PDB file of C-alpha atoms in Angstrom:
ATOM      1  CA  UNK A1141     -38.162 -20.139  14.697  1.00  0.00           C
ATOM      2  CA  UNK A1142     -39.237 -19.345  11.684  1.00  0.00           C
ATOM      3  CA  UNK A1143     -36.417 -20.750   8.725  1.00  0.00           C
ATOM      4  CA  UNK A1144     -36.374 -17.295   6.869  1.00  0.00           C
ATOM      5  CA  UNK A1145     -35.397 -14.899   9.511  1.00  0.00           C
ATOM      6  CA  UNK A1146     -32.592 -17.127  10.486  1.00  0.00           C
ATOM      7  CA  UNK A1147     -31.657 -17.275   7.436  1.00  0.00           C
ATOM      8  CA  UNK A1148     -31.536 -13.475   7.856  1.00  0.00           C
ATOM      9  CA  UNK A1149     -29.548 -14.089  10.933  1.00  0.00           C
ATOM     10  CA  UNK A1150     -26.952 -16.497   9.508  1.00  0.00           C
ATOM     11  CA  UNK A1151     -26.849 -13.858   6.606  1.00  0.00           C
ATOM     12  CA  UNK A1152     -25.587 -10.785   8.608  1.00  0.00           C
ATOM     13  CA  UNK A1153     -23.145 -13.207  11.004  1.00  0.00           C
ATOM     14  CA  UNK A1154     -21.483 -14.379   8.533  1.00  0.00           C
ATOM     15  CA  UNK A1155     -21.403 -10.012   7.120  1.00  0.00           C
ATOM     16  CA  UNK A1156     -20.545  -8.946  10.491  1.00  0.00           C
ATOM     17  CA  UNK A1157     -17.918 -12.198  10.979  1.00  0.00           C
ATOM     18  CA  UNK A1158     -15.728 -10.516   7.482  1.00  0.00           C
ATOM     19  CA  UNK A1159     -16.258  -7.259   8.242  1.00  0.00           C
ATOM     20  CA  UNK A1160     -14.283  -7.526  11.856  1.00  0.00           C
ATOM     21  CA  UNK A1161     -11.980 -10.391  10.490  1.00  0.00           C
ATOM     22  CA  UNK A1162     -10.476  -7.235   7.370  1.00  0.00           C
ATOM     23  CA  UNK A1163     -10.684  -4.698  10.362  1.00  0.00           C
ATOM     24  CA  UNK A1164      -8.236  -7.383  12.681  1.00  0.00           C
ATOM     25  CA  UNK A1165      -6.329  -8.110   9.689  1.00  0.00           C
ATOM     26  CA  UNK A1166      -6.138  -4.274   8.653  1.00  0.00           C
ATOM     27  CA  UNK A1167      -4.898  -3.022  12.372  1.00  0.00           C
ATOM     28  CA  UNK A1168      -3.089  -6.503  13.465  1.00  0.00           C
ATOM     29  CA  UNK A1169       0.186  -5.309  11.017  1.00  0.00           C
ATOM     30  CA  UNK A1170       3.962  -4.467  11.932  1.00  0.00           C
ATOM     31  CA  UNK A1171       3.666  -0.982  10.704  1.00  0.00           C
ATOM     32  CA  UNK A1172       5.711  -0.668   7.149  1.00  0.00           C
ATOM     33  CA  UNK A1173       8.612   1.791   6.801  1.00  0.00           C
ATOM     34  CA  UNK A1174       7.179   3.965   4.327  1.00  0.00           C
ATOM     35  CA  UNK A1175      10.700   5.918   3.494  1.00  0.00           C
ATOM     36  CA  UNK A1176      10.432   9.488   1.493  1.00  0.00           C
ATOM     37  CA  UNK A1177      10.606   8.895  -1.863  1.00  0.00           C
ATOM     38  CA  UNK A1178      13.329  11.638  -2.143  1.00  0.00           C
ATOM     39  CA  UNK A1179      15.567   9.230  -0.106  1.00  0.00           C
ATOM     40  CA  UNK A1180      14.884   6.726  -3.091  1.00  0.00           C
ATOM     41  CA  UNK A1181      18.219   7.059  -5.999  1.00  0.00           C
ATOM     42  CA  UNK A1182      17.024   6.564  -9.201  1.00  0.00           C
ATOM     43  CA  UNK A1183      18.500   3.377 -10.280  1.00  0.00           C
ATOM     44  CA  UNK A1184      21.870   3.336 -11.297  1.00  0.00           C
ATOM     45  CA  UNK A1185      21.565   0.511 -13.985  1.00  0.00           C
ATOM     46  CA  UNK A1186      18.177   1.413 -15.996  1.00  0.00           C
ATOM     47  CA  UNK A1187      17.139   0.724 -19.784  1.00  0.00           C
ATOM     48  CA  UNK A1188      16.659   4.110 -21.536  1.00  0.00           C
ATOM     49  CA  UNK A1189      13.671   5.207 -23.466  1.00  0.00           C
ATOM     50  CA  UNK A1190      12.695   2.879 -26.054  1.00  0.00           C
ATOM     51  CA  UNK A1191      12.101   5.052 -29.180  1.00  0.00           C
ATOM     52  CA  UNK A1192       8.771   4.306 -30.045  1.00  0.00           C
ATOM     53  CA  UNK A1193       5.786   3.024 -28.653  1.00  0.00           C
ATOM     54  CA  UNK A1194       5.525  -1.040 -27.496  1.00  0.00           C
ATOM     55  CA  UNK A1195       4.692  -3.366 -24.672  1.00  0.00           C
ATOM     56  CA  UNK A1196       6.152  -5.572 -22.813  1.00  0.00           C
ATOM     57  CA  UNK A1197       6.371  -7.251 -19.157  1.00  0.00           C
ATOM     58  CA  UNK A1198       6.914  -7.758 -15.596  1.00  0.00           C
ATOM     59  CA  UNK A1199       5.438  -9.326 -12.608  1.00  0.00           C
ATOM     60  CA  UNK A1200       5.350  -7.837  -9.533  1.00  0.00           C
ATOM     61  CA  UNK A1201       4.877  -9.491  -5.936  1.00  0.00           C
ATOM     62  CA  UNK A1202       4.303  -7.759  -2.763  1.00  0.00           C
ATOM     63  CA  UNK A1203       1.812  -8.872  -0.395  1.00  0.00           C
ATOM     64  CA  UNK A1204      -2.084  -8.821  -1.028  1.00  0.00           C
ATOM     65  CA  UNK A1205      -2.379  -8.502  -5.116  1.00  0.00           C
ATOM     66  CA  UNK A1206      -5.353  -5.750  -3.954  1.00  0.00           C
ATOM     67  CA  UNK A1207      -3.506  -2.977  -3.297  1.00  0.00           C
ATOM     68  CA  UNK A1208      -0.050  -3.716  -5.944  1.00  0.00           C
ATOM     69  CA  UNK A1209      -2.581  -3.585  -8.575  1.00  0.00           C
ATOM     70  CA  UNK A1210      -4.465  -0.345  -8.178  1.00  0.00           C
ATOM     71  CA  UNK A1211      -1.106   1.241  -7.282  1.00  0.00           C
ATOM     72  CA  UNK A1212       0.657   0.263 -10.686  1.00  0.00           C
ATOM     73  CA  UNK A1213      -3.187   0.886 -12.542  1.00  0.00           C
ATOM     74  CA  UNK A1214      -2.496   4.572 -11.540  1.00  0.00           C
ATOM     75  CA  UNK A1215       1.291   4.946 -13.733  1.00  0.00           C
ATOM     76  CA  UNK A1216       1.600   6.881 -16.247  1.00  0.00           C
ATOM     77  CA  UNK A1217       3.043   4.504 -19.025  1.00  0.00           C
ATOM     78  CA  UNK A1218       1.188   0.907 -17.614  1.00  0.00           C
ATOM     79  CA  UNK A1219      -0.928  -0.717 -20.397  1.00  0.00           C
ATOM     80  CA  UNK A1220      -2.396  -3.033 -17.700  1.00  0.00           C
ATOM     81  CA  UNK A1221      -2.455  -4.544 -14.230  1.00  0.00           C
ATOM     82  CA  UNK A1222      -2.790  -7.877 -13.570  1.00  0.00           C
ATOM     83  CA  UNK A1223      -3.903  -9.921  -9.985  1.00  0.00           C
ATOM     84  CA  UNK A1224      -2.905 -13.525 -10.589  1.00  0.00           C
ATOM     85  CA  UNK A1225      -0.700 -15.930  -8.805  1.00  0.00           C
ATOM     86  CA  UNK A1226       3.423 -17.056  -9.613  1.00  0.00           C
ATOM     87  CA  UNK A1227       6.252 -19.128  -8.775  1.00  0.00           C
ATOM     88  CA  UNK A1228       3.748 -22.289  -7.584  1.00  0.00           C
ATOM     89  CA  UNK A1229       4.302 -25.836  -8.560  1.00  0.00           C
ATOM     90  CA  UNK A1230       0.669 -26.156  -9.398  1.00  0.00           C
ATOM     91  CA  UNK A1231      -1.328 -25.358 -12.631  1.00  0.00           C
ATOM     92  CA  UNK A1232      -3.786 -23.056 -12.829  1.00  0.00           C
ATOM     93  CA  UNK A1233      -4.527 -22.548  -9.222  1.00  0.00           C
ATOM     94  CA  UNK A1234      -7.697 -21.345  -6.777  1.00  0.00           C
ATOM     95  CA  UNK A1235      -7.274 -18.391  -4.655  1.00  0.00           C
ATOM     96  CA  UNK A1236      -8.310 -20.908  -2.197  1.00  0.00           C
ATOM     97  CA  UNK A1237      -5.850 -23.124  -2.564  1.00  0.00           C
ATOM     98  CA  UNK A1238      -3.024 -19.994  -2.872  1.00  0.00           C
ATOM     99  CA  UNK A1239      -3.951 -18.880   0.885  1.00  0.00           C
ATOM    100  CA  UNK A1240      -3.564 -22.387   2.231  1.00  0.00           C
ATOM    101  CA  UNK A1241       0.529 -21.953   1.098  1.00  0.00           C
ATOM    102  CA  UNK A1242       1.400 -25.188   0.224  1.00  0.00           C
ATOM    103  CA  UNK A1243       1.504 -24.176  -3.679  1.00  0.00           C
ATOM    104  CA  UNK A1244       4.472 -21.701  -3.872  1.00  0.00           C
ATOM    105  CA  UNK A1245       2.731 -19.366  -5.602  1.00  0.00           C
ATOM    106  CA  UNK A1246       2.418 -15.349  -4.750  1.00  0.00           C
ATOM    107  CA  UNK A1247      -0.021 -13.302  -5.480  1.00  0.00           C
ATOM    108  CA  UNK A1248       1.153 -11.728  -7.983  1.00  0.00           C
ATOM    109  CA  UNK A1249       0.648  -8.537 -10.493  1.00  0.00           C
ATOM    110  CA  UNK A1250       1.537  -8.599 -14.042  1.00  0.00           C
ATOM    111  CA  UNK A1251       2.572  -5.471 -14.633  1.00  0.00           C
ATOM    112  CA  UNK A1252       2.486  -4.131 -19.011  1.00  0.00           C
ATOM    113  CA  UNK A1253       3.878  -0.559 -19.364  1.00  0.00           C
ATOM    114  CA  UNK A1254       5.003   0.676 -22.563  1.00  0.00           C
ATOM    115  CA  UNK A1255       8.790   1.235 -22.810  1.00  0.00           C
ATOM    116  CA  UNK A1256       8.565   4.789 -24.625  1.00  0.00           C
ATOM    117  CA  UNK A1257       6.481   6.309 -21.713  1.00  0.00           C
ATOM    118  CA  UNK A1258       8.332   4.814 -18.837  1.00  0.00           C
ATOM    119  CA  UNK A1259      11.326   2.827 -17.895  1.00  0.00           C
ATOM    120  CA  UNK A1260      11.864  -0.592 -15.420  1.00  0.00           C
ATOM    121  CA  UNK A1261      14.125   1.283 -13.381  1.00  0.00           C
ATOM    122  CA  UNK A1262      11.013   3.660 -12.623  1.00  0.00           C
ATOM    123  CA  UNK A1263       8.795   0.804 -12.543  1.00  0.00           C
ATOM    124  CA  UNK A1264      11.413  -0.993  -9.780  1.00  0.00           C
ATOM    125  CA  UNK A1265      11.029   3.137  -7.895  1.00  0.00           C
ATOM    126  CA  UNK A1266       7.671   2.508  -7.569  1.00  0.00           C
ATOM    127  CA  UNK A1267       7.411  -1.088  -6.361  1.00  0.00           C
ATOM    128  CA  UNK A1268       9.792  -0.510  -3.555  1.00  0.00           C
ATOM    129  CA  UNK A1269       9.116   2.766  -2.541  1.00  0.00           C
ATOM    130  CA  UNK A1270       5.204   2.893  -2.167  1.00  0.00           C
ATOM    131  CA  UNK A1271       3.653  -0.372  -3.909  1.00  0.00           C
ATOM    132  CA  UNK A1272       5.145  -2.227  -0.656  1.00  0.00           C
ATOM    133  CA  UNK A1273       7.059  -2.538   2.390  1.00  0.00           C
ATOM    134  CA  UNK A1274      10.150  -5.202   0.597  1.00  0.00           C
ATOM    135  CA  UNK A1275      11.630  -5.786   4.030  1.00  0.00           C
ATOM    136  CA  UNK A1276       9.213  -8.028   5.301  1.00  0.00           C
ATOM    137  CA  UNK A1277       9.778 -11.545   4.851  1.00  0.00           C
ATOM    138  CA  UNK A1278       6.579 -13.579   4.228  1.00  0.00           C
ATOM    139  CA  UNK A1279       4.281 -11.389   4.887  1.00  0.00           C
ATOM    140  CA  UNK A1280       3.283  -7.832   4.121  1.00  0.00           C
ATOM    141  CA  UNK A1281       1.223  -6.528   6.765  1.00  0.00           C
ATOM    142  CA  UNK A1282      -1.435  -8.215   8.411  1.00  0.00           C
ATOM    143  CA  UNK A1283      -1.083 -11.226   6.120  1.00  0.00           C
ATOM    144  CA  UNK A1284       1.199 -13.756   6.516  1.00  0.00           C
ATOM    145  CA  UNK A1285       2.503 -17.071   4.290  1.00  0.00           C
ATOM    146  CA  UNK A1286       5.049 -17.219   1.581  1.00  0.00           C
ATOM    147  CA  UNK A1287       2.103 -16.651  -1.113  1.00  0.00           C
ATOM    148  CA  UNK A1288       2.433 -12.797   0.607  1.00  0.00           C
ATOM    149  CA  UNK A1289       6.237 -12.765  -0.576  1.00  0.00           C
ATOM    150  CA  UNK A1290       8.327  -9.949  -1.757  1.00  0.00           C
ATOM    151  CA  UNK A1291       9.345 -10.770  -5.742  1.00  0.00           C
ATOM    152  CA  UNK A1292      10.190 -10.005  -9.341  1.00  0.00           C
ATOM    153  CA  UNK A1293       9.247 -12.293 -11.298  1.00  0.00           C
ATOM    154  CA  UNK A1294      11.933 -10.612 -14.703  1.00  0.00           C
ATOM    155  CA  UNK A1295      11.502 -11.190 -18.353  1.00  0.00           C
ATOM    156  CA  UNK A1296      14.524 -10.731 -19.657  1.00  0.00           C
ATOM    157  CA  UNK A1297      18.302 -10.547 -18.932  1.00  0.00           C
ATOM    158  CA  UNK A1298      18.243  -7.361 -18.932  1.00  0.00           C
ATOM    159  CA  UNK A1299      15.019  -6.757 -16.257  1.00  0.00           C
ATOM    160  CA  UNK A1300      16.912  -9.416 -14.430  1.00  0.00           C
ATOM    161  CA  UNK A1301      20.540  -7.327 -14.105  1.00  0.00           C
ATOM    162  CA  UNK A1302      18.737  -4.136 -13.822  1.00  0.00           C
ATOM    163  CA  UNK A1303      16.621  -5.047 -10.542  1.00  0.00           C
ATOM    164  CA  UNK A1304      19.581  -6.981  -9.133  1.00  0.00           C
ATOM    165  CA  UNK A1305      21.853  -4.406  -8.830  1.00  0.00           C
ATOM    166  CA  UNK A1306      18.772  -1.978  -7.708  1.00  0.00           C
ATOM    167  CA  UNK A1307      18.564  -4.298  -4.451  1.00  0.00           C
ATOM    168  CA  UNK A1308      22.315  -3.996  -3.652  1.00  0.00           C
ATOM    169  CA  UNK A1309      21.609   0.116  -4.273  1.00  0.00           C
ATOM    170  CA  UNK A1310      19.198   0.622  -1.862  1.00  0.00           C
ATOM    171  CA  UNK A1311      20.318  -1.078   0.645  1.00  0.00           C
ATOM    172  CA  UNK A1312      23.887   0.170   0.172  1.00  0.00           C
ATOM    173  CA  UNK A1313      22.096   3.257   0.703  1.00  0.00           C
ATOM    174  CA  UNK A1314      20.426   1.843   3.898  1.00  0.00           C
ATOM    175  CA  UNK A1315      17.283   3.095   2.512  1.00  0.00           C
ATOM    176  CA  UNK A1316      15.314   0.850   4.958  1.00  0.00           C
ATOM    177  CA  UNK A1317      16.505   0.200   8.465  1.00  0.00           C
ATOM    178  CA  UNK A1318      16.627  -3.479   7.817  1.00  0.00           C
ATOM    179  CA  UNK A1319      17.474  -5.252   4.244  1.00  0.00           C
ATOM    180  CA  UNK A1320      15.123  -5.386   1.242  1.00  0.00           C
ATOM    181  CA  UNK A1321      14.423  -9.470   1.090  1.00  0.00           C
ATOM    182  CA  UNK A1322      12.617  -9.385  -2.021  1.00  0.00           C
ATOM    183  CA  UNK A1323      13.814 -12.321  -3.990  1.00  0.00           C
ATOM    184  CA  UNK A1324      14.687 -11.860  -7.694  1.00  0.00           C
ATOM    185  CA  UNK A1325      13.426 -15.269 -10.135  1.00  0.00           C
ATOM    186  CA  UNK A1326      12.539 -15.576 -13.495  1.00  0.00           C
ATOM    187  CA  UNK A1327       9.496 -15.530 -14.922  1.00  0.00           C
ATOM    188  CA  UNK A1328       7.465 -19.374 -15.728  1.00  0.00           C
ATOM    189  CA  UNK A1329       4.079 -18.362 -15.505  1.00  0.00           C
ATOM    190  CA  UNK A1330       1.220 -16.138 -14.685  1.00  0.00           C
ATOM    191  CA  UNK A1331      -2.317 -17.149 -13.478  1.00  0.00           C
ATOM    192  CA  UNK A1332      -5.163 -14.536 -13.495  1.00  0.00           C
ATOM    193  CA  UNK A1333      -7.177 -14.445 -10.281  1.00  0.00           C
ATOM    194  CA  UNK A1334     -10.574 -14.283 -10.196  1.00  0.00           C
ATOM    195  CA  UNK A1335     -12.772 -11.891 -11.629  1.00  0.00           C
ATOM    196  CA  UNK A1336     -13.918 -10.608  -7.962  1.00  0.00           C
ATOM    197  CA  UNK A1337     -10.259 -10.042  -6.934  1.00  0.00           C
ATOM    198  CA  UNK A1338      -9.685  -7.889 -10.342  1.00  0.00           C
ATOM    199  CA  UNK A1339      -9.758  -3.863  -9.592  1.00  0.00           C
ATOM    200  CA  UNK A1340     -10.589  -4.730  -5.888  1.00  0.00           C
ATOM    201  CA  UNK A1341      -9.512  -1.718  -4.735  1.00  0.00           C
ATOM    202  CA  UNK A1342     -12.075   0.223  -8.086  1.00  0.00           C
ATOM    203  CA  UNK A1343     -14.772  -1.480  -6.314  1.00  0.00           C
ATOM    204  CA  UNK A1344     -14.819  -2.234  -2.578  1.00  0.00           C
ATOM    205  CA  UNK A1345     -13.667   1.223  -0.946  1.00  0.00           C
ATOM    206  CA  UNK A1346     -15.197   1.376   1.716  1.00  0.00           C
ATOM    207  CA  UNK A1347     -13.698  -2.063   2.553  1.00  0.00           C
ATOM    208  CA  UNK A1348     -11.570  -1.876   5.889  1.00  0.00           C
ATOM    209  CA  UNK A1349      -8.710  -3.947   4.924  1.00  0.00           C
ATOM    210  CA  UNK A1350      -8.636  -1.383   1.323  1.00  0.00           C
ATOM    211  CA  UNK A1351      -9.188   1.446   3.864  1.00  0.00           C
ATOM    212  CA  UNK A1352      -6.096   0.781   6.115  1.00  0.00           C
ATOM    213  CA  UNK A1353      -3.784  -0.657   4.043  1.00  0.00           C
ATOM    214  CA  UNK A1354      -4.204   0.315  -0.067  1.00  0.00           C
ATOM    215  CA  UNK A1355      -5.650   3.829   0.051  1.00  0.00           C
ATOM    216  CA  UNK A1356      -2.462   5.500   1.550  1.00  0.00           C
ATOM    217  CA  UNK A1357      -0.842   3.659  -1.171  1.00  0.00           C
ATOM    218  CA  UNK A1358      -2.145   5.225  -3.641  1.00  0.00           C
ATOM    219  CA  UNK A1359      -1.820   8.814  -2.195  1.00  0.00           C
ATOM    220  CA  UNK A1360       1.443   8.523  -1.395  1.00  0.00           C
ATOM    221  CA  UNK A1361       1.834   7.626  -4.919  1.00  0.00           C
ATOM    222  CA  UNK A1362       0.587  10.701  -6.099  1.00  0.00           C
ATOM    223  CA  UNK A1363       3.253  12.658  -3.451  1.00  0.00           C
ATOM    224  CA  UNK A1364       5.973  10.729  -3.940  1.00  0.00           C
ATOM    225  CA  UNK A1365       6.075  10.634  -8.083  1.00  0.00           C
ATOM    226  CA  UNK A1366       3.873  12.908  -9.275  1.00  0.00           C
ATOM    227  CA  UNK A1367       5.261  12.665 -12.488  1.00  0.00           C
ATOM    228  CA  UNK A1368       4.219   9.562 -13.067  1.00  0.00           C
ATOM    229  CA  UNK A1369       0.834   9.630 -11.160  1.00  0.00           C
ATOM    230  CA  UNK A1370      -2.403   8.566 -13.160  1.00  0.00           C
ATOM    231  CA  UNK A1371      -5.648   9.661 -11.743  1.00  0.00           C
ATOM    232  CA  UNK A1372      -8.666   7.753 -12.397  1.00  0.00           C
TER     233      UNK A1372
END
């Protein structure tokens, strides 16, 4: 067989294996709980809207960062959402290393927002009800490992207090049938992910993983939080 044809066959094989793998990941998940946002109480403790425009940030981890980033990019008041890594022990980690689960990092999204347009508590409502299922321990849908854990990395004491109180409030209200396992930890350092991970949903809407796992999140965001939803 001539080498050009062998190269084409190898390329086709890699493509087929990739799409088969993403499809298996998408279909092999434990179904996520998706209670209606109407069941979610507003945070009993929240920061008031700021009187003037400013920038604050927080970091959310909730499984694969593709969908989490896409959700917050469609929330009014959010200035930017960047996929990356947080909570680990290695400096400047790569996706390949984080994916092994040995660095301690979680796939995360750094959300920068205007506190005069949206409160931290409102961001938490989106995070807990739309962005992921906070009852799945060290996994999210088809993805397993500590790198897919549910975690909030707070930037200040106020964020910690609001997050802790809201988790207790949601557990008390039994919004989910299982306890929330989200860990609340202090922010230390955030490493942006590689360029090809940024805006992945927008760039790859036909990817089977995106179709089965992440596009439904945007539909729920628009349906459950119409006043917070921001179209493209």
